[in-house]
mmCIF file with all atom_site columns, C-alpha atoms in Angstrom:
data_model
loop_
_atom_site.group_PDB
_atom_site.id
_atom_site.type_symbol
_atom_site.label_atom_id
_atom_site.label_alt_id
_atom_site.label_comp_id
_atom_site.label_asym_id
_atom_site.label_entity_id
_atom_site.label_seq_id
_atom_site.pdbx_PDB_ins_code
_atom_site.Cartn_x
_atom_site.Cartn_y
_atom_site.Cartn_z
_atom_site.occupancy
_atom_site.B_iso_or_equiv
_atom_site.pdbx_formal_charge
_atom_site.auth_seq_id
_atom_site.auth_comp_id
_atom_site.auth_asym_id
_atom_site.auth_atom_id
_atom_site.pdbx_PDB_model_num
ATOM 1   C CA . MET A 1 1   ? -5.594  5.715   -4.632  1.00 90.00 ? 1   MET A CA 1
ATOM 2   C CA . ASP A 1 2   ? -4.061  4.718   -8.252  1.00 94.00 ? 2   ASP A CA 1
ATOM 3   C CA . PHE A 1 3   ? -3.812  1.329   -9.922  1.00 95.00 ? 3   PHE A CA 1
ATOM 4   C CA . SER A 1 4   ? -0.029  -0.298  -10.800 1.00 97.00 ? 4   SER A CA 1
ATOM 5   C CA . ASN A 1 5   ? 0.594   -0.415  -14.580 1.00 97.00 ? 5   ASN A CA 1
ATOM 6   C CA . TYR A 1 6   ? 0.479   -4.359  -13.025 1.00 97.00 ? 6   TYR A CA 1
ATOM 7   C CA . LEU A 1 7   ? -3.105  -4.807  -12.091 1.00 97.00 ? 7   LEU A CA 1
ATOM 8   C CA . GLU A 1 8   ? -4.595  -2.958  -14.387 1.00 96.00 ? 8   GLU A CA 1
ATOM 9   C CA . ASN A 1 9   ? -3.281  -5.058  -16.776 1.00 97.00 ? 9   ASN A CA 1
ATOM 10  C CA . LYS A 1 10  ? -4.710  -8.536  -14.956 1.00 97.00 ? 10  LYS A CA 1
ATOM 11  C CA . LEU A 1 11  ? -8.061  -6.223  -14.564 1.00 95.00 ? 11  LEU A CA 1
ATOM 12  C CA . ILE A 1 12  ? -8.709  -6.270  -18.083 1.00 96.00 ? 12  ILE A CA 1
ATOM 13  C CA . ASP A 1 13  ? -7.889  -9.595  -18.521 1.00 97.00 ? 13  ASP A CA 1
ATOM 14  C CA . ALA A 1 14  ? -10.230 -11.139 -16.359 1.00 96.00 ? 14  ALA A CA 1
ATOM 15  C CA . THR A 1 15  ? -12.776 -8.431  -17.396 1.00 95.00 ? 15  THR A CA 1
ATOM 16  C CA . VAL A 1 16  ? -12.800 -8.554  -21.197 1.00 97.00 ? 16  VAL A CA 1
ATOM 17  C CA . ARG A 1 17  ? -10.145 -11.433 -22.387 1.00 96.00 ? 17  ARG A CA 1
ATOM 18  C CA . GLY A 1 18  ? -11.385 -14.749 -19.745 1.00 96.00 ? 18  GLY A CA 1
ATOM 19  C CA . ILE A 1 19  ? -8.579  -14.420 -18.712 1.00 96.00 ? 19  ILE A CA 1
ATOM 20  C CA . THR A 1 20  ? -8.114  -15.794 -14.836 1.00 95.00 ? 20  THR A CA 1
ATOM 21  C CA . TYR A 1 21  ? -7.098  -13.495 -12.465 1.00 95.00 ? 21  TYR A CA 1
ATOM 22  C CA . ALA A 1 22  ? -6.450  -15.136 -8.969  1.00 93.00 ? 22  ALA A CA 1
ATOM 23  C CA . THR A 1 23  ? -7.073  -12.872 -6.433  1.00 93.00 ? 23  THR A CA 1
ATOM 24  C CA . PRO A 1 24  ? -4.370  -12.360 -2.994  1.00 96.00 ? 24  PRO A CA 1
ATOM 25  C CA . SER A 1 25  ? -5.332  -14.179 0.154   1.00 96.00 ? 25  SER A CA 1
ATOM 26  C CA . LYS A 1 26  ? -3.909  -10.981 1.639   1.00 97.00 ? 26  LYS A CA 1
ATOM 27  C CA . VAL A 1 27  ? -2.550  -7.613  1.564   1.00 98.00 ? 27  VAL A CA 1
ATOM 28  C CA . PHE A 1 28  ? -0.354  -5.764  2.884   1.00 98.00 ? 28  PHE A CA 1
ATOM 29  C CA . LEU A 1 29  ? 0.903   -1.654  2.891   1.00 98.00 ? 29  LEU A CA 1
ATOM 30  C CA . ALA A 1 30  ? 3.972   -0.444  2.097   1.00 98.00 ? 30  ALA A CA 1
ATOM 31  C CA . LEU A 1 31  ? 5.863   2.822   2.777   1.00 98.00 ? 31  LEU A CA 1
ATOM 32  C CA . TYR A 1 32  ? 7.851   5.037   0.199   1.00 98.00 ? 32  TYR A CA 1
ATOM 33  C CA . THR A 1 33  ? 10.163  7.736   0.703   1.00 98.00 ? 33  THR A CA 1
ATOM 34  C CA . THR A 1 34  ? 9.878   9.245   -3.496  1.00 98.00 ? 34  THR A CA 1
ATOM 35  C CA . ASP A 1 35  ? 6.582   8.114   -5.547  1.00 98.00 ? 35  ASP A CA 1
ATOM 36  C CA . PRO A 1 36  ? 5.691   4.619   -6.307  1.00 97.00 ? 36  PRO A CA 1
ATOM 37  C CA . THR A 1 37  ? 4.679   5.178   -10.256 1.00 97.00 ? 37  THR A CA 1
ATOM 38  C CA . LYS A 1 38  ? 3.061   2.603   -11.202 1.00 97.00 ? 38  LYS A CA 1
ATOM 39  C CA . GLU A 1 39  ? 5.350   0.559   -12.469 1.00 97.00 ? 39  GLU A CA 1
ATOM 40  C CA . ASN A 1 40  ? 6.498   -0.199  -8.796  1.00 96.00 ? 40  ASN A CA 1
ATOM 41  C CA . THR A 1 41  ? 9.379   2.584   -9.673  1.00 97.00 ? 41  THR A CA 1
ATOM 42  C CA . GLY A 1 42  ? 10.141  4.349   -5.471  1.00 97.00 ? 42  GLY A CA 1
ATOM 43  C CA . THR A 1 43  ? 12.169  3.356   -2.927  1.00 98.00 ? 43  THR A CA 1
ATOM 44  C CA . GLU A 1 44  ? 10.159  1.918   -0.090  1.00 98.00 ? 44  GLU A CA 1
ATOM 45  C CA . VAL A 1 45  ? 11.633  2.778   2.975   1.00 98.00 ? 45  VAL A CA 1
ATOM 46  C CA . ASP A 1 46  ? 14.252  0.101   3.555   1.00 96.00 ? 46  ASP A CA 1
ATOM 47  C CA . ALA A 1 47  ? 15.411  -0.553  7.004   1.00 96.00 ? 47  ALA A CA 1
ATOM 48  C CA . VAL A 1 48  ? 16.236  -4.035  9.644   1.00 93.00 ? 48  VAL A CA 1
ATOM 49  C CA . SER A 1 49  ? 12.806  -1.995  11.353  1.00 96.00 ? 49  SER A CA 1
ATOM 50  C CA . TYR A 1 50  ? 10.670  -2.135  8.802   1.00 98.00 ? 50  TYR A CA 1
ATOM 51  C CA . ASP A 1 51  ? 8.159   -4.351  7.971   1.00 97.00 ? 51  ASP A CA 1
ATOM 52  C CA . ARG A 1 52  ? 4.763   -4.862  5.806   1.00 98.00 ? 52  ARG A CA 1
ATOM 53  C CA . GLN A 1 53  ? 2.162   -4.521  8.006   1.00 98.00 ? 53  GLN A CA 1
ATOM 54  C CA . GLN A 1 54  ? -1.409  -6.451  6.987   1.00 98.00 ? 54  GLN A CA 1
ATOM 55  C CA . LEU A 1 55  ? -4.004  -4.020  5.844   1.00 98.00 ? 55  LEU A CA 1
ATOM 56  C CA . THR A 1 56  ? -8.340  -4.971  6.231   1.00 97.00 ? 56  THR A CA 1
ATOM 57  C CA . MET A 1 57  ? -10.257 -3.132  3.548   1.00 97.00 ? 57  MET A CA 1
ATOM 58  C CA . GLY A 1 58  ? -14.049 -3.138  4.345   1.00 96.00 ? 58  GLY A CA 1
ATOM 59  C CA . GLU A 1 59  ? -16.546 -3.953  2.365   1.00 96.00 ? 59  GLU A CA 1
ATOM 60  C CA . PRO A 1 60  ? -16.809 -1.433  -0.975  1.00 95.00 ? 60  PRO A CA 1
ATOM 61  C CA . SER A 1 61  ? -19.665 1.130   -0.854  1.00 95.00 ? 61  SER A CA 1
ATOM 62  C CA . VAL A 1 62  ? -20.085 2.848   -3.381  1.00 94.00 ? 62  VAL A CA 1
ATOM 63  C CA . GLY A 1 63  ? -16.451 2.803   -5.365  1.00 93.00 ? 63  GLY A CA 1
ATOM 64  C CA . VAL A 1 64  ? -15.155 2.691   -2.346  1.00 96.00 ? 64  VAL A CA 1
ATOM 65  C CA . SER A 1 65  ? -13.607 0.987   1.174   1.00 97.00 ? 65  SER A CA 1
ATOM 66  C CA . THR A 1 66  ? -11.225 1.355   4.024   1.00 97.00 ? 66  THR A CA 1
ATOM 67  C CA . ASN A 1 67  ? -9.087  0.000   6.196   1.00 97.00 ? 67  ASN A CA 1
ATOM 68  C CA . SER A 1 68  ? -11.534 -2.034  8.932   1.00 97.00 ? 68  SER A CA 1
ATOM 69  C CA . SER A 1 69  ? -8.538  -1.508  11.122  1.00 97.00 ? 69  SER A CA 1
ATOM 70  C CA . GLN A 1 70  ? -5.524  0.011   12.682  1.00 97.00 ? 70  GLN A CA 1
ATOM 71  C CA . VAL A 1 71  ? -1.891  -0.713  10.581  1.00 97.00 ? 71  VAL A CA 1
ATOM 72  C CA . THR A 1 72  ? 0.509   -0.121  13.429  1.00 97.00 ? 72  THR A CA 1
ATOM 73  C CA . TYR A 1 73  ? 4.143   -0.301  12.319  1.00 98.00 ? 73  TYR A CA 1
ATOM 74  C CA . GLY A 1 74  ? 7.358   -1.942  14.915  1.00 96.00 ? 74  GLY A CA 1
ATOM 75  C CA . GLU A 1 75  ? 9.468   1.562   16.455  1.00 97.00 ? 75  GLU A CA 1
ATOM 76  C CA . ALA A 1 76  ? 11.778  2.531   14.053  1.00 98.00 ? 76  ALA A CA 1
ATOM 77  C CA . THR A 1 77  ? 15.519  1.904   15.089  1.00 97.00 ? 77  THR A CA 1
ATOM 78  C CA . THR A 1 78  ? 17.024  4.148   12.753  1.00 97.00 ? 78  THR A CA 1
ATOM 79  C CA . VAL A 1 79  ? 15.654  7.496   10.848  1.00 97.00 ? 79  VAL A CA 1
ATOM 80  C CA . TRP A 1 80  ? 13.207  5.792   7.621   1.00 98.00 ? 80  TRP A CA 1
ATOM 81  C CA . GLY A 1 81  ? 13.385  8.766   6.638   1.00 97.00 ? 81  GLY A CA 1
ATOM 82  C CA . VAL A 1 82  ? 10.013  11.531  4.747   1.00 98.00 ? 82  VAL A CA 1
ATOM 83  C CA . VAL A 1 83  ? 7.202   8.705   4.563   1.00 98.00 ? 83  VAL A CA 1
ATOM 84  C CA . GLY A 1 84  ? 5.709   10.413  1.633   1.00 97.00 ? 84  GLY A CA 1
ATOM 85  C CA . TRP A 1 85  ? 3.588   7.593   0.217   1.00 97.00 ? 85  TRP A CA 1
ATOM 86  C CA . VAL A 1 86  ? 1.852   4.261   0.398   1.00 97.00 ? 86  VAL A CA 1
ATOM 87  C CA . GLY A 1 87  ? 1.405   0.852   -1.173  1.00 98.00 ? 87  GLY A CA 1
ATOM 88  C CA . ILE A 1 88  ? -0.564  -2.128  -1.671  1.00 98.00 ? 88  ILE A CA 1
ATOM 89  C CA . PHE A 1 89  ? 0.683   -5.121  -2.245  1.00 98.00 ? 89  PHE A CA 1
ATOM 90  C CA . ASP A 1 90  ? 0.203   -9.134  -2.714  1.00 98.00 ? 90  ASP A CA 1
ATOM 91  C CA . GLU A 1 91  ? 2.904   -10.218 -0.864  1.00 98.00 ? 91  GLU A CA 1
ATOM 92  C CA . LYS A 1 92  ? 4.968   -9.031  2.225   1.00 98.00 ? 92  LYS A CA 1
ATOM 93  C CA . VAL A 1 93  ? 8.097   -9.141  0.852   1.00 97.00 ? 93  VAL A CA 1
ATOM 94  C CA . GLY A 1 94  ? 8.074   -8.662  -3.127  1.00 97.00 ? 94  GLY A CA 1
ATOM 95  C CA . GLY A 1 95  ? 5.569   -9.703  -4.555  1.00 97.00 ? 95  GLY A CA 1
ATOM 96  C CA . ASN A 1 96  ? 3.159   -6.595  -6.643  1.00 98.00 ? 96  ASN A CA 1
ATOM 97  C CA . LEU A 1 97  ? 2.921   -4.302  -6.512  1.00 98.00 ? 97  LEU A CA 1
ATOM 98  C CA . LEU A 1 98  ? -1.499  -3.598  -7.228  1.00 98.00 ? 98  LEU A CA 1
ATOM 99  C CA . TYR A 1 99  ? -2.792  0.401   -5.999  1.00 97.00 ? 99  TYR A CA 1
ATOM 100 C CA . PHE A 1 100 ? -0.531  3.093   -4.455  1.00 97.00 ? 100 PHE A CA 1
ATOM 101 C CA . ALA A 1 101 ? -1.044  7.086   -2.881  1.00 95.00 ? 101 ALA A CA 1
ATOM 102 C CA . GLN A 1 102 ? 0.440   9.867   -1.851  1.00 96.00 ? 102 GLN A CA 1
ATOM 103 C CA . LEU A 1 103 ? -0.217  11.051  1.839   1.00 94.00 ? 103 LEU A CA 1
ATOM 104 C CA . ASP A 1 104 ? -1.987  14.179  2.921   1.00 93.00 ? 104 ASP A CA 1
ATOM 105 C CA . ASN A 1 105 ? 0.746   15.334  5.533   1.00 94.00 ? 105 ASN A CA 1
ATOM 106 C CA . ALA A 1 106 ? 4.278   13.503  5.228   1.00 96.00 ? 106 ALA A CA 1
ATOM 107 C CA . LYS A 1 107 ? 5.422   11.742  7.863   1.00 96.00 ? 107 LYS A CA 1
ATOM 108 C CA . ASN A 1 108 ? 9.408   11.991  8.399   1.00 97.00 ? 108 ASN A CA 1
ATOM 109 C CA . ILE A 1 109 ? 10.259  8.914   10.483  1.00 98.00 ? 109 ILE A CA 1
ATOM 110 C CA . LEU A 1 110 ? 12.832  9.236   12.949  1.00 97.00 ? 110 LEU A CA 1
ATOM 111 C CA . THR A 1 111 ? 14.265  6.557   15.923  1.00 97.00 ? 111 THR A CA 1
ATOM 112 C CA . GLY A 1 112 ? 11.880  6.238   18.096  1.00 97.00 ? 112 GLY A CA 1
ATOM 113 C CA . ASP A 1 113 ? 9.147   7.091   16.412  1.00 97.00 ? 113 ASP A CA 1
ATOM 114 C CA . GLN A 1 114 ? 6.245   4.245   16.065  1.00 97.00 ? 114 GLN A CA 1
ATOM 115 C CA . LEU A 1 115 ? 4.105   5.551   12.534  1.00 96.00 ? 115 LEU A CA 1
ATOM 116 C CA . ARG A 1 116 ? 0.172   4.121   12.806  1.00 96.00 ? 116 ARG A CA 1
ATOM 117 C CA . LEU A 1 117 ? -2.766  5.256   10.668  1.00 95.00 ? 117 LEU A CA 1
ATOM 118 C CA . LYS A 1 118 ? -6.037  4.515   11.712  1.00 95.00 ? 118 LYS A CA 1
ATOM 119 C CA . THR A 1 119 ? -9.051  2.713   10.792  1.00 97.00 ? 119 THR A CA 1
ATOM 120 C CA . ASN A 1 120 ? -10.563 5.003   7.727   1.00 96.00 ? 120 ASN A CA 1
ATOM 121 C CA . GLU A 1 121 ? -7.631  6.605   7.142   1.00 94.00 ? 121 GLU A CA 1
ATOM 122 C CA . ILE A 1 122 ? -6.792  4.528   4.330   1.00 95.00 ? 122 ILE A CA 1
ATOM 123 C CA . LYS A 1 123 ? -9.661  5.070   1.485   1.00 94.00 ? 123 LYS A CA 1
ATOM 124 C CA . LEU A 1 124 ? -9.133  3.138   -1.595  1.00 94.00 ? 124 LEU A CA 1
ATOM 125 C CA . THR A 1 125 ? -11.730 4.946   -4.357  1.00 92.00 ? 125 THR A CA 1
ATOM 126 C CA . LEU A 1 126 ? -12.931 3.189   -7.708  1.00 87.00 ? 126 LEU A CA 1
ATOM 127 C CA . THR A 1 127 ? -15.035 5.769   -9.689  1.00 72.00 ? 127 THR A CA 1
#
């Protein structure tokens, strides 16, 4: 996953400038139909049946953490489009993009589909 500009700046401030960064108590996984980019300029899915889902990450080991539980979105009541990217946010609605990544396989979410991301399918690597 890539860092957003927001998170890059917060981490630099916290680690070398002595400016406190209050980490979020929960994070949420967003779905995108276009690249979010470091500036969060991508197109997040916008549909009545879509909500960001809470994401629980496991304890990191050698700079790697994966989701410790399945992430399940509600059933699509309309076409969501081709979801090709995900983003991790510090809020369920609004908030700040922290990380983002392109999916290995884009998914076309049609009416009646329900997207599930299995345990350990989301991998955050800091190297």
